[in-house]
Amino acid sequence: MIIVDTLLKNRAAENNPVRIGVFGAGFMGRGLVNQVVRYTPGMHVGVLCNRTVSAARQALLDAGVPPNDIVEAETVAAADIAVEQGKFVITADPLVACAMSQVDVLIEATGHVEYGARVTTAAIENSKHMVLMNAELDSTVGPLLKQMADQAGVILTGCDGDQPGVQINLLRFVESIGLIPRVCGNIKGLQDRYRNPTTQEGFAKQWGQTPHMVTSFADGTKISFEQAIVANATGFKVAQRGMIGIEHKGHVDELTGAYDLDQIRALGGIVEYVVGSQPSPGVYVFAEAQDDMQRHYLNYGKLGQNDLYSFYVPYHLTIFEVPLSAARVALAQDTVIAPIAGPVVDVITCAKIDLKAGAKLDGLGGYMTYGMCENYDVVRSQSLLPIGLAENATLKRDISKDAVLTYDDVDLPTDSLTVKLRQQQDEMFPVTSP
């Protein structure tokens, strides 16, 4: 941040802003656009792409963009000319946004797996950097997309402000002072695997979100995606299916002795979450010192007396921080969070209710399924179904509540790009049985 804010000020002084393209004018997209337009000198929203163009226009108007500065473009040439003139382009065609020469970095802010897969692959094919606000896509096929981006010479990264990026920023700090991170954790206020869009409707309306989005928060699916991409970015695993998920009403500092250190070391580190702890909704990293001198000074700094020392950030600020991710990519070629190799942890599909043969599965945060983390070698050896592929799959047999679905339980949609990408990823990263 200390470097990035200076670089953005320099670009503002030069009247040469970083030009971003945003996919999605929903809850996250609207907030992101407002933050860039009003409060991020040195950055310009070159294009806002949304399937409903009127929603994109309204997002810009709400951010204070004059109506005459908004240009709807159906071709790449028209869009590029408008951005050169300092205008704000809106379009329903993601291929226009991906192919524009007057855009430096793209941001995927829909959270939809299939749409995200299509725009991200198109961005890579057009040699565009991509910042993902889409842990769902990243967890499902992120390792393959990272390989594709590397081959194309562009950056694919998750974002600042969401819990995974905040955890990795904190982990990088901990490593930079010579400690060994052992636990990367997420702090939740609530977890109930059986919440659904009906139970979450009131909360969603209060905050201007969709019921499905807030259901995925409440039922544990979202945090599973988030911790899976932290695992893929670190090599950390889960200590058990679904993670341990300690419930604790005190401060997260009090949990440094709650984990089996020998198990954590054997796994190379773990991803985790706690429910009810403070500071909420923050993140934490527990780390080991490497010698007695470090321990002496950590104790002097009141970091504790246990084998693990607690570091935490008491908040995550999504749309406020995502512009910094785009700046890190464009101005410092710095990746926020990305897979280091093949998958380490996956998110599997579990039945939220008793399911009947012939039913078509609904989407994330729906009535039928929830997601849980599992180590990738187990997922492959047991042929477990990643929940990122489950939407619109048809059940071949009855499934009991809380049972874990396998590939043999469903017929997957034949027109899904995500399914095809996942097949490629599994071929690229084979594993042996655990």
Short mmCIF file of C-alpha atoms in Angstrom, two decimals:
data_model
loop_
_atom_site.label_atom_id
_atom_site.label_comp_id
_atom_site.label_asym_id
_atom_site.label_seq_id
_atom_site.Cartn_x
_atom_site.Cartn_y
_atom_site.Cartn_z
CA MET A 1 0.00 0.00 0.00
CA ILE A 2 2.79 2.45 0.93
CA ILE A 3 4.35 1.92 -2.50
CA VAL A 4 1.11 1.64 -4.47
CA ASP A 5 -0.42 4.87 -3.24
CA THR A 6 2.72 6.75 -4.33
CA LEU A 7 2.65 5.12 -7.75
CA LEU A 8 -1.01 6.04 -8.22
CA LYS A 9 -0.34 9.64 -7.20
CA ASN A 10 2.41 9.75 -9.81
CA ARG A 11 0.03 8.47 -12.49
CA ALA A 12 -2.57 11.06 -11.44
CA ALA A 13 0.02 13.85 -11.68
CA GLU A 14 0.99 12.64 -15.15
CA ASN A 15 -2.70 12.50 -16.20
CA ASN A 16 -2.03 8.90 -17.19
CA PRO A 17 -4.40 6.82 -15.07
CA VAL A 18 -4.39 3.05 -14.78
CA ARG A 19 -7.41 2.03 -16.86
CA ILE A 20 -9.48 -0.82 -15.52
CA GLY A 21 -12.34 -2.87 -16.88
CA VAL A 22 -14.91 -4.33 -14.49
CA PHE A 23 -17.20 -7.30 -15.06
CA GLY A 24 -20.36 -7.07 -13.00
CA ALA A 25 -22.52 -4.20 -11.76
CA GLY A 26 -23.96 -6.03 -8.78
CA PHE A 27 -23.23 -5.51 -5.10
CA MET A 28 -19.44 -5.68 -5.41
CA GLY A 29 -19.18 -4.07 -8.82
CA ARG A 30 -21.20 -1.01 -7.79
CA GLY A 31 -19.09 -0.40 -4.71
CA LEU A 32 -15.86 -0.89 -6.64
CA VAL A 33 -16.88 1.58 -9.34
CA ASN A 34 -17.84 4.18 -6.74
CA GLN A 35 -14.51 3.77 -4.98
CA VAL A 36 -12.45 4.18 -8.14
CA VAL A 37 -14.44 7.06 -9.65
CA ARG A 38 -14.67 9.13 -6.47
CA TYR A 39 -11.64 8.23 -4.38
CA THR A 40 -8.81 6.69 -6.43
CA PRO A 41 -6.79 9.35 -8.27
CA GLY A 42 -4.59 7.78 -10.90
CA MET A 43 -7.19 5.16 -11.89
CA HIS A 44 -10.05 5.27 -14.41
CA VAL A 45 -12.95 2.88 -15.03
CA GLY A 46 -12.50 2.45 -18.76
CA VAL A 47 -15.27 -0.09 -19.21
CA LEU A 48 -18.01 -1.61 -17.08
CA CYS A 49 -19.43 -4.80 -18.56
CA ASN A 50 -22.74 -6.20 -17.36
CA ARG A 51 -25.30 -8.47 -18.95
CA THR A 52 -27.89 -5.76 -18.26
CA VAL A 53 -26.39 -2.57 -19.66
CA SER A 54 -28.84 -0.36 -17.80
CA ALA A 55 -27.43 -1.61 -14.49
CA ALA A 56 -23.92 -0.69 -15.62
CA ARG A 57 -25.09 2.78 -16.58
CA GLN A 58 -26.81 3.24 -13.22
CA ALA A 59 -23.68 2.15 -11.34
CA LEU A 60 -21.68 4.88 -13.05
CA LEU A 61 -24.39 7.48 -12.51
CA ASP A 62 -24.55 6.57 -8.83
CA ALA A 63 -20.79 7.09 -8.66
CA GLY A 64 -21.20 10.64 -9.91
CA VAL A 65 -20.24 10.16 -13.57
CA PRO A 66 -22.01 12.75 -15.76
CA PRO A 67 -24.49 11.12 -18.18
CA ASN A 68 -22.71 12.60 -21.22
CA ASP A 69 -19.48 10.87 -20.16
CA ILE A 70 -21.06 7.40 -20.40
CA VAL A 71 -20.78 5.73 -23.81
CA GLU A 72 -22.45 2.45 -24.71
CA ALA A 73 -20.18 0.57 -27.13
CA GLU A 74 -20.82 -2.56 -29.15
CA THR A 75 -17.42 -2.72 -30.86
CA VAL A 76 -13.85 -2.70 -29.61
CA ALA A 77 -12.94 0.25 -31.83
CA ALA A 78 -15.76 2.42 -30.49
CA ALA A 79 -14.90 1.50 -26.91
CA ASP A 80 -11.20 2.33 -27.34
CA ILE A 81 -11.96 5.71 -28.90
CA ALA A 82 -14.28 6.59 -26.02
CA VAL A 83 -11.70 5.69 -23.35
CA GLU A 84 -9.02 7.70 -25.18
CA GLN A 85 -11.38 10.66 -24.83
CA GLY A 86 -11.69 10.06 -21.08
CA LYS A 87 -15.18 8.57 -21.29
CA PHE A 88 -16.65 5.63 -19.37
CA VAL A 89 -17.72 2.72 -21.58
CA ILE A 90 -20.59 0.37 -20.80
CA THR A 91 -21.23 -2.83 -22.70
CA ALA A 92 -23.01 -6.15 -22.44
CA ASP A 93 -20.36 -7.92 -24.53
CA PRO A 94 -17.47 -9.26 -22.43
CA LEU A 95 -15.39 -9.82 -25.56
CA VAL A 96 -15.40 -6.06 -26.16
CA ALA A 97 -13.96 -5.45 -22.69
CA CYS A 98 -11.37 -8.21 -23.09
CA ALA A 99 -10.11 -7.01 -26.47
CA MET A 100 -9.84 -3.27 -25.77
CA SER A 101 -6.35 -1.82 -26.10
CA GLN A 102 -7.23 1.06 -23.76
CA VAL A 103 -7.62 -1.18 -20.70
CA ASP A 104 -4.68 -2.19 -18.51
CA VAL A 105 -6.29 -4.55 -15.98
CA LEU A 106 -9.62 -6.38 -15.84
CA ILE A 107 -11.53 -7.19 -12.64
CA GLU A 108 -14.03 -10.07 -12.43
CA ALA A 109 -16.60 -9.05 -9.80
CA THR A 110 -19.59 -11.30 -10.53
CA GLY A 111 -18.80 -14.28 -8.31
CA HIS A 112 -20.43 -16.52 -10.94
CA VAL A 113 -18.33 -19.55 -11.82
CA GLU A 114 -19.37 -20.16 -15.43
CA TYR A 115 -19.48 -16.50 -16.47
CA GLY A 116 -16.20 -15.91 -14.67
CA ALA A 117 -14.59 -18.81 -16.52
CA ARG A 118 -15.66 -17.43 -19.87
CA VAL A 119 -14.47 -13.87 -19.29
CA THR A 120 -11.23 -14.95 -17.63
CA THR A 121 -10.22 -17.27 -20.44
CA ALA A 122 -11.13 -14.55 -22.95
CA ALA A 123 -9.03 -12.04 -21.01
CA ILE A 124 -6.03 -14.36 -21.04
CA GLU A 125 -6.46 -15.03 -24.75
CA ASN A 126 -6.38 -11.26 -25.28
CA SER A 127 -3.25 -10.84 -23.10
CA LYS A 128 -5.03 -8.97 -20.34
CA HIS A 129 -4.19 -9.06 -16.64
CA MET A 130 -7.12 -10.26 -14.52
CA VAL A 131 -7.95 -9.59 -10.87
CA LEU A 132 -10.51 -12.08 -9.54
CA MET A 133 -13.10 -11.12 -6.95
CA ASN A 134 -14.33 -14.64 -7.59
CA ALA A 135 -13.07 -17.21 -5.10
CA GLU A 136 -15.63 -19.65 -6.47
CA LEU A 137 -13.95 -19.74 -9.88
CA ASP A 138 -10.44 -19.55 -8.43
CA SER A 139 -11.00 -22.54 -6.16
CA THR A 140 -12.52 -24.65 -8.95
CA VAL A 141 -10.08 -24.09 -11.82
CA GLY A 142 -7.63 -21.46 -10.58
CA PRO A 143 -4.48 -23.60 -10.94
CA LEU A 144 -5.22 -24.21 -14.62
CA LEU A 145 -6.10 -20.55 -15.27
CA LYS A 146 -2.84 -19.52 -13.56
CA GLN A 147 -0.90 -21.81 -15.88
CA MET A 148 -2.71 -20.35 -18.89
CA ALA A 149 -1.98 -16.80 -17.70
CA ASP A 150 1.69 -17.58 -17.14
CA GLN A 151 1.97 -18.96 -20.66
CA ALA A 152 0.32 -15.82 -22.03
CA GLY A 153 2.66 -13.57 -20.05
CA VAL A 154 -0.10 -11.94 -17.98
CA ILE A 155 -0.98 -11.85 -14.29
CA LEU A 156 -3.95 -13.71 -12.83
CA THR A 157 -4.54 -12.90 -9.17
CA GLY A 158 -7.07 -12.77 -6.43
CA CYS A 159 -7.70 -9.46 -4.72
CA ASP A 160 -6.92 -7.39 -1.67
CA GLY A 161 -9.80 -6.74 0.68
CA ASP A 162 -11.38 -10.17 0.60
CA GLN A 163 -10.24 -12.54 3.34
CA PRO A 164 -7.89 -14.69 1.19
CA GLY A 165 -5.90 -11.69 -0.03
CA VAL A 166 -5.77 -10.21 3.47
CA GLN A 167 -4.47 -13.52 4.81
CA ILE A 168 -1.74 -13.72 2.19
CA ASN A 169 -0.69 -10.11 2.79
CA LEU A 170 -0.42 -10.93 6.50
CA LEU A 171 1.43 -14.17 5.78
CA ARG A 172 3.92 -12.28 3.59
CA PHE A 173 4.55 -9.89 6.47
CA VAL A 174 5.04 -12.75 8.92
CA GLU A 175 7.48 -14.45 6.56
CA SER A 176 9.30 -11.17 5.97
CA ILE A 177 10.20 -10.96 9.69
CA GLY A 178 11.60 -14.49 9.64
CA LEU A 179 8.79 -16.49 11.22
CA ILE A 180 7.19 -19.70 9.94
CA PRO A 181 3.42 -19.41 9.25
CA ARG A 182 1.55 -22.51 10.42
CA VAL A 183 -2.16 -21.55 10.41
CA CYS A 184 -4.00 -19.20 8.05
CA GLY A 185 -7.42 -18.49 9.46
CA ASN A 186 -10.68 -16.72 8.76
CA ILE A 187 -12.97 -15.34 11.48
CA LYS A 188 -16.72 -15.92 11.02
CA GLY A 189 -19.66 -14.63 12.99
CA LEU A 190 -22.06 -17.42 11.98
CA GLN A 191 -22.08 -20.84 10.40
CA ASP A 192 -25.20 -22.90 9.74
CA ARG A 193 -24.93 -25.35 6.84
CA TYR A 194 -28.71 -25.49 6.38
CA ARG A 195 -29.38 -21.80 5.75
CA ASN A 196 -31.06 -21.12 2.40
CA PRO A 197 -32.23 -18.15 0.32
CA THR A 198 -35.54 -18.00 2.18
CA THR A 199 -33.94 -17.78 5.64
CA GLN A 200 -31.44 -15.17 4.38
CA GLU A 201 -33.86 -13.01 2.40
CA GLY A 202 -34.24 -10.32 5.05
CA PHE A 203 -30.51 -9.93 5.64
CA ALA A 204 -29.87 -9.78 1.90
CA LYS A 205 -32.47 -7.06 1.42
CA GLN A 206 -30.99 -5.02 4.27
CA TRP A 207 -27.58 -4.86 2.57
CA GLY A 208 -28.60 -4.81 -1.08
CA GLN A 209 -27.25 -8.29 -1.77
CA THR A 210 -28.82 -11.36 -3.31
CA PRO A 211 -30.22 -14.09 -1.03
CA HIS A 212 -28.03 -16.67 -2.74
CA MET A 213 -24.89 -14.64 -2.05
CA VAL A 214 -25.56 -14.27 1.66
CA THR A 215 -26.64 -17.90 1.91
CA SER A 216 -23.23 -18.99 0.62
CA PHE A 217 -21.70 -16.91 3.43
CA ALA A 218 -23.92 -18.45 6.10
CA ASP A 219 -23.82 -22.10 5.02
CA GLY A 220 -20.01 -22.31 4.91
CA THR A 221 -19.63 -22.56 1.14
CA LYS A 222 -18.00 -19.17 0.68
CA ILE A 223 -15.47 -19.61 3.47
CA SER A 224 -14.60 -23.02 2.03
CA PHE A 225 -13.83 -21.43 -1.34
CA GLU A 226 -11.80 -18.73 0.36
CA GLN A 227 -9.70 -21.08 2.44
CA ALA A 228 -9.19 -23.42 -0.53
CA ILE A 229 -7.56 -20.66 -2.54
CA VAL A 230 -5.38 -19.73 0.45
CA ALA A 231 -4.33 -23.39 0.57
CA ASN A 232 -3.55 -23.40 -3.15
CA ALA A 233 -1.48 -20.24 -2.71
CA THR A 234 0.53 -21.60 0.23
CA GLY A 235 0.62 -25.39 0.00
CA PHE A 236 -1.24 -25.61 3.33
CA LYS A 237 -3.82 -28.39 3.78
CA VAL A 238 -6.90 -28.95 5.94
CA ALA A 239 -6.54 -30.91 9.16
CA GLN A 240 -9.86 -32.67 8.50
CA ARG A 241 -12.76 -32.56 6.07
CA GLY A 242 -14.59 -29.26 6.49
CA MET A 243 -11.75 -27.82 8.62
CA ILE A 244 -11.85 -27.86 12.42
CA GLY A 245 -13.93 -24.70 12.80
CA ILE A 246 -13.43 -23.94 16.49
CA GLU A 247 -16.26 -22.02 18.17
CA HIS A 248 -14.74 -19.46 20.53
CA LYS A 249 -16.26 -16.28 21.95
CA GLY A 250 -13.02 -14.71 23.11
CA HIS A 251 -10.14 -13.13 21.19
CA VAL A 252 -8.35 -15.09 18.49
CA ASP A 253 -5.08 -14.57 20.42
CA GLU A 254 -6.42 -17.08 22.93
CA LEU A 255 -6.36 -19.89 20.35
CA THR A 256 -2.62 -20.17 19.76
CA GLY A 257 -2.55 -23.33 21.90
CA ALA A 258 -5.71 -24.85 20.42
CA TYR A 259 -4.13 -26.69 17.49
CA ASP A 260 -2.02 -29.87 17.37
CA LEU A 261 1.34 -28.40 16.42
CA ASP A 262 2.86 -31.73 15.43
CA GLN A 263 -0.06 -32.36 13.05
CA ILE A 264 0.22 -28.87 11.61
CA ARG A 265 3.93 -29.26 11.01
CA ALA A 266 3.40 -32.64 9.35
CA LEU A 267 0.85 -31.09 6.98
CA GLY A 268 3.14 -28.16 6.19
CA GLY A 269 0.59 -25.74 7.64
CA ILE A 270 -3.22 -25.64 7.65
CA VAL A 271 -6.04 -23.36 6.57
CA GLU A 272 -8.77 -22.88 9.15
CA TYR A 273 -11.61 -20.74 10.47
CA VAL A 274 -13.11 -19.89 13.85
CA VAL A 275 -16.69 -18.93 14.69
CA GLY A 276 -17.57 -16.16 17.12
CA SER A 277 -14.07 -14.90 17.90
CA GLN A 278 -12.83 -11.34 17.91
CA PRO A 279 -11.73 -9.36 16.00
CA SER A 280 -14.56 -10.10 13.59
CA PRO A 281 -14.70 -10.13 10.59
CA GLY A 282 -10.93 -10.36 10.44
CA VAL A 283 -8.28 -12.91 9.62
CA TYR A 284 -5.34 -14.40 11.51
CA VAL A 285 -2.00 -16.09 10.93
CA PHE A 286 -0.37 -18.16 13.67
CA ALA A 287 3.37 -18.54 13.25
CA GLU A 288 6.38 -20.20 14.88
CA ALA A 289 9.61 -18.51 15.83
CA GLN A 290 12.81 -20.14 14.58
CA ASP A 291 15.11 -19.63 17.56
CA ASP A 292 15.22 -18.55 21.19
CA MET A 293 16.34 -15.03 20.31
CA GLN A 294 13.21 -14.49 18.19
CA ARG A 295 11.05 -15.98 20.96
CA HIS A 296 12.61 -13.65 23.53
CA TYR A 297 11.79 -10.54 21.49
CA LEU A 298 8.32 -11.77 20.54
CA ASN A 299 7.57 -12.33 24.22
CA TYR A 300 8.96 -8.88 24.98
CA GLY A 301 6.56 -7.51 22.34
CA LYS A 302 3.70 -9.23 24.21
CA LEU A 303 2.93 -11.64 21.38
CA GLY A 304 2.40 -14.46 23.88
CA GLN A 305 4.15 -17.40 25.51
CA ASN A 306 2.87 -20.34 23.42
CA ASP A 307 4.70 -22.11 20.58
CA LEU A 308 2.57 -20.19 18.09
CA TYR A 309 2.33 -16.41 17.92
CA SER A 310 -0.80 -14.60 16.82
CA PHE A 311 -0.95 -12.00 14.07
CA TYR A 312 -4.27 -10.67 12.86
CA VAL A 313 -6.03 -8.01 10.80
CA PRO A 314 -9.35 -6.96 12.37
CA TYR A 315 -11.18 -6.24 9.11
CA HIS A 316 -11.39 -6.92 5.39
CA LEU A 317 -12.62 -4.07 3.24
CA THR A 318 -13.42 -5.62 -0.17
CA ILE A 319 -14.31 -2.80 -2.55
CA PHE A 320 -12.10 -0.28 -0.73
CA GLU A 321 -8.98 -2.37 -1.31
CA VAL A 322 -9.58 -3.97 -4.70
CA PRO A 323 -8.40 -0.88 -6.63
CA LEU A 324 -5.06 -1.39 -4.90
CA SER A 325 -4.93 -4.90 -6.39
CA ALA A 326 -5.33 -3.50 -9.90
CA ALA A 327 -2.60 -0.95 -9.14
CA ARG A 328 -0.28 -3.64 -7.78
CA VAL A 329 -0.69 -5.60 -10.99
CA ALA A 330 -0.40 -2.68 -13.41
CA LEU A 331 2.30 -0.67 -11.66
CA ALA A 332 4.36 -3.22 -9.70
CA GLN A 333 3.65 -6.53 -11.48
CA ASP A 334 2.79 -7.90 -8.04
CA THR A 335 0.42 -10.81 -7.52
CA VAL A 336 -1.88 -10.61 -4.50
CA ILE A 337 -2.81 -14.30 -4.27
CA ALA A 338 -2.55 -17.10 -6.83
CA PRO A 339 -1.96 -20.87 -6.89
CA ILE A 340 1.69 -21.83 -6.54
CA ALA A 341 1.22 -25.06 -8.53
CA GLY A 342 -1.54 -27.65 -8.68
CA PRO A 343 -4.57 -27.85 -6.38
CA VAL A 344 -3.96 -28.54 -2.70
CA VAL A 345 -7.46 -28.16 -1.24
CA ASP A 346 -10.79 -28.45 -3.06
CA VAL A 347 -14.41 -27.62 -2.17
CA ILE A 348 -16.70 -30.62 -2.38
CA THR A 349 -20.49 -30.87 -2.75
CA CYS A 350 -22.65 -31.92 0.21
CA ALA A 351 -26.41 -32.40 0.29
CA LYS A 352 -28.23 -29.72 2.29
CA ILE A 353 -31.47 -31.71 2.16
CA ASP A 354 -32.50 -35.19 1.00
CA LEU A 355 -32.15 -35.08 -2.78
CA LYS A 356 -34.08 -37.14 -5.30
CA ALA A 357 -32.91 -38.78 -8.51
CA GLY A 358 -33.69 -36.68 -11.56
CA ALA A 359 -33.43 -33.36 -9.74
CA LYS A 360 -31.26 -30.63 -11.25
CA LEU A 361 -28.94 -29.07 -8.68
CA ASP A 362 -29.32 -25.38 -8.02
CA GLY A 363 -26.43 -22.94 -7.70
CA LEU A 364 -24.13 -21.86 -4.91
CA GLY A 365 -25.93 -20.55 -1.86
CA GLY A 366 -29.08 -22.38 -2.85
CA TYR A 367 -31.51 -24.83 -1.28
CA MET A 368 -29.86 -28.11 -2.22
CA THR A 369 -26.12 -28.17 -1.50
CA TYR A 370 -23.34 -26.65 0.57
CA GLY A 371 -19.57 -26.82 0.16
CA MET A 372 -16.83 -28.15 2.43
CA CYS A 373 -13.03 -28.16 2.11
CA GLU A 374 -11.18 -31.41 1.50
CA ASN A 375 -7.58 -32.14 0.56
CA TYR A 376 -7.18 -32.54 -3.17
CA ASP A 377 -5.62 -36.00 -3.04
CA VAL A 378 -8.68 -37.28 -1.18
CA VAL A 379 -11.04 -35.55 -3.62
CA ARG A 380 -9.36 -37.24 -6.56
CA SER A 381 -9.00 -40.68 -4.98
CA GLN A 382 -12.69 -40.73 -3.93
CA SER A 383 -13.97 -39.04 -7.11
CA LEU A 384 -15.72 -36.33 -5.07
CA LEU A 385 -17.67 -33.67 -6.95
CA PRO A 386 -16.31 -30.11 -6.71
CA ILE A 387 -19.21 -27.80 -5.89
CA GLY A 388 -18.02 -25.33 -8.51
CA LEU A 389 -19.21 -27.86 -11.10
CA ALA A 390 -22.48 -28.84 -9.44
CA GLU A 391 -24.86 -26.18 -10.75
CA ASN A 392 -27.29 -27.65 -13.32
CA ALA A 393 -25.94 -31.18 -12.79
CA THR A 394 -28.69 -33.84 -12.83
CA LEU A 395 -28.83 -36.43 -10.05
CA LYS A 396 -28.68 -40.06 -11.11
CA ARG A 397 -29.73 -41.43 -7.71
CA ASP A 398 -31.21 -40.37 -4.38
CA ILE A 399 -28.78 -38.63 -2.02
CA SER A 400 -29.26 -38.39 1.73
CA LYS A 401 -28.91 -35.12 3.62
CA ASP A 402 -25.24 -34.32 4.46
CA ALA A 403 -23.93 -37.03 2.11
CA VAL A 404 -20.99 -36.03 -0.08
CA LEU A 405 -21.66 -36.24 -3.81
CA THR A 406 -19.34 -37.96 -6.26
CA TYR A 407 -18.99 -37.66 -10.02
CA ASP A 408 -20.84 -40.99 -10.28
CA ASP A 409 -23.91 -39.43 -8.65
CA VAL A 410 -24.55 -36.86 -11.39
CA ASP A 411 -24.67 -36.12 -15.07
CA LEU A 412 -22.79 -32.86 -15.59
CA PRO A 413 -23.99 -30.25 -18.10
CA THR A 414 -22.35 -30.83 -21.47
CA ASP A 415 -22.14 -27.13 -22.41
CA SER A 416 -20.20 -25.94 -19.35
CA LEU A 417 -16.81 -24.37 -19.98
CA THR A 418 -15.99 -24.79 -16.29
CA VAL A 419 -16.49 -28.56 -16.56
CA LYS A 420 -14.16 -28.69 -19.56
CA LEU A 421 -11.54 -26.57 -17.79
CA ARG A 422 -11.74 -28.78 -14.71
CA GLN A 423 -11.16 -31.87 -16.84
CA GLN A 424 -8.06 -30.22 -18.29
CA GLN A 425 -6.88 -29.24 -14.82
CA ASP A 426 -7.29 -32.77 -13.46
CA GLU A 427 -5.27 -34.11 -16.37
CA MET A 428 -2.57 -31.49 -15.80
CA PHE A 429 -2.31 -32.22 -12.06
CA PRO A 430 -2.75 -35.95 -11.45
CA VAL A 431 -2.35 -37.37 -7.94
CA THR A 432 -1.82 -40.78 -6.42
CA SER A 433 -4.11 -42.23 -3.77
CA PRO A 434 -3.41 -40.90 -0.26
#
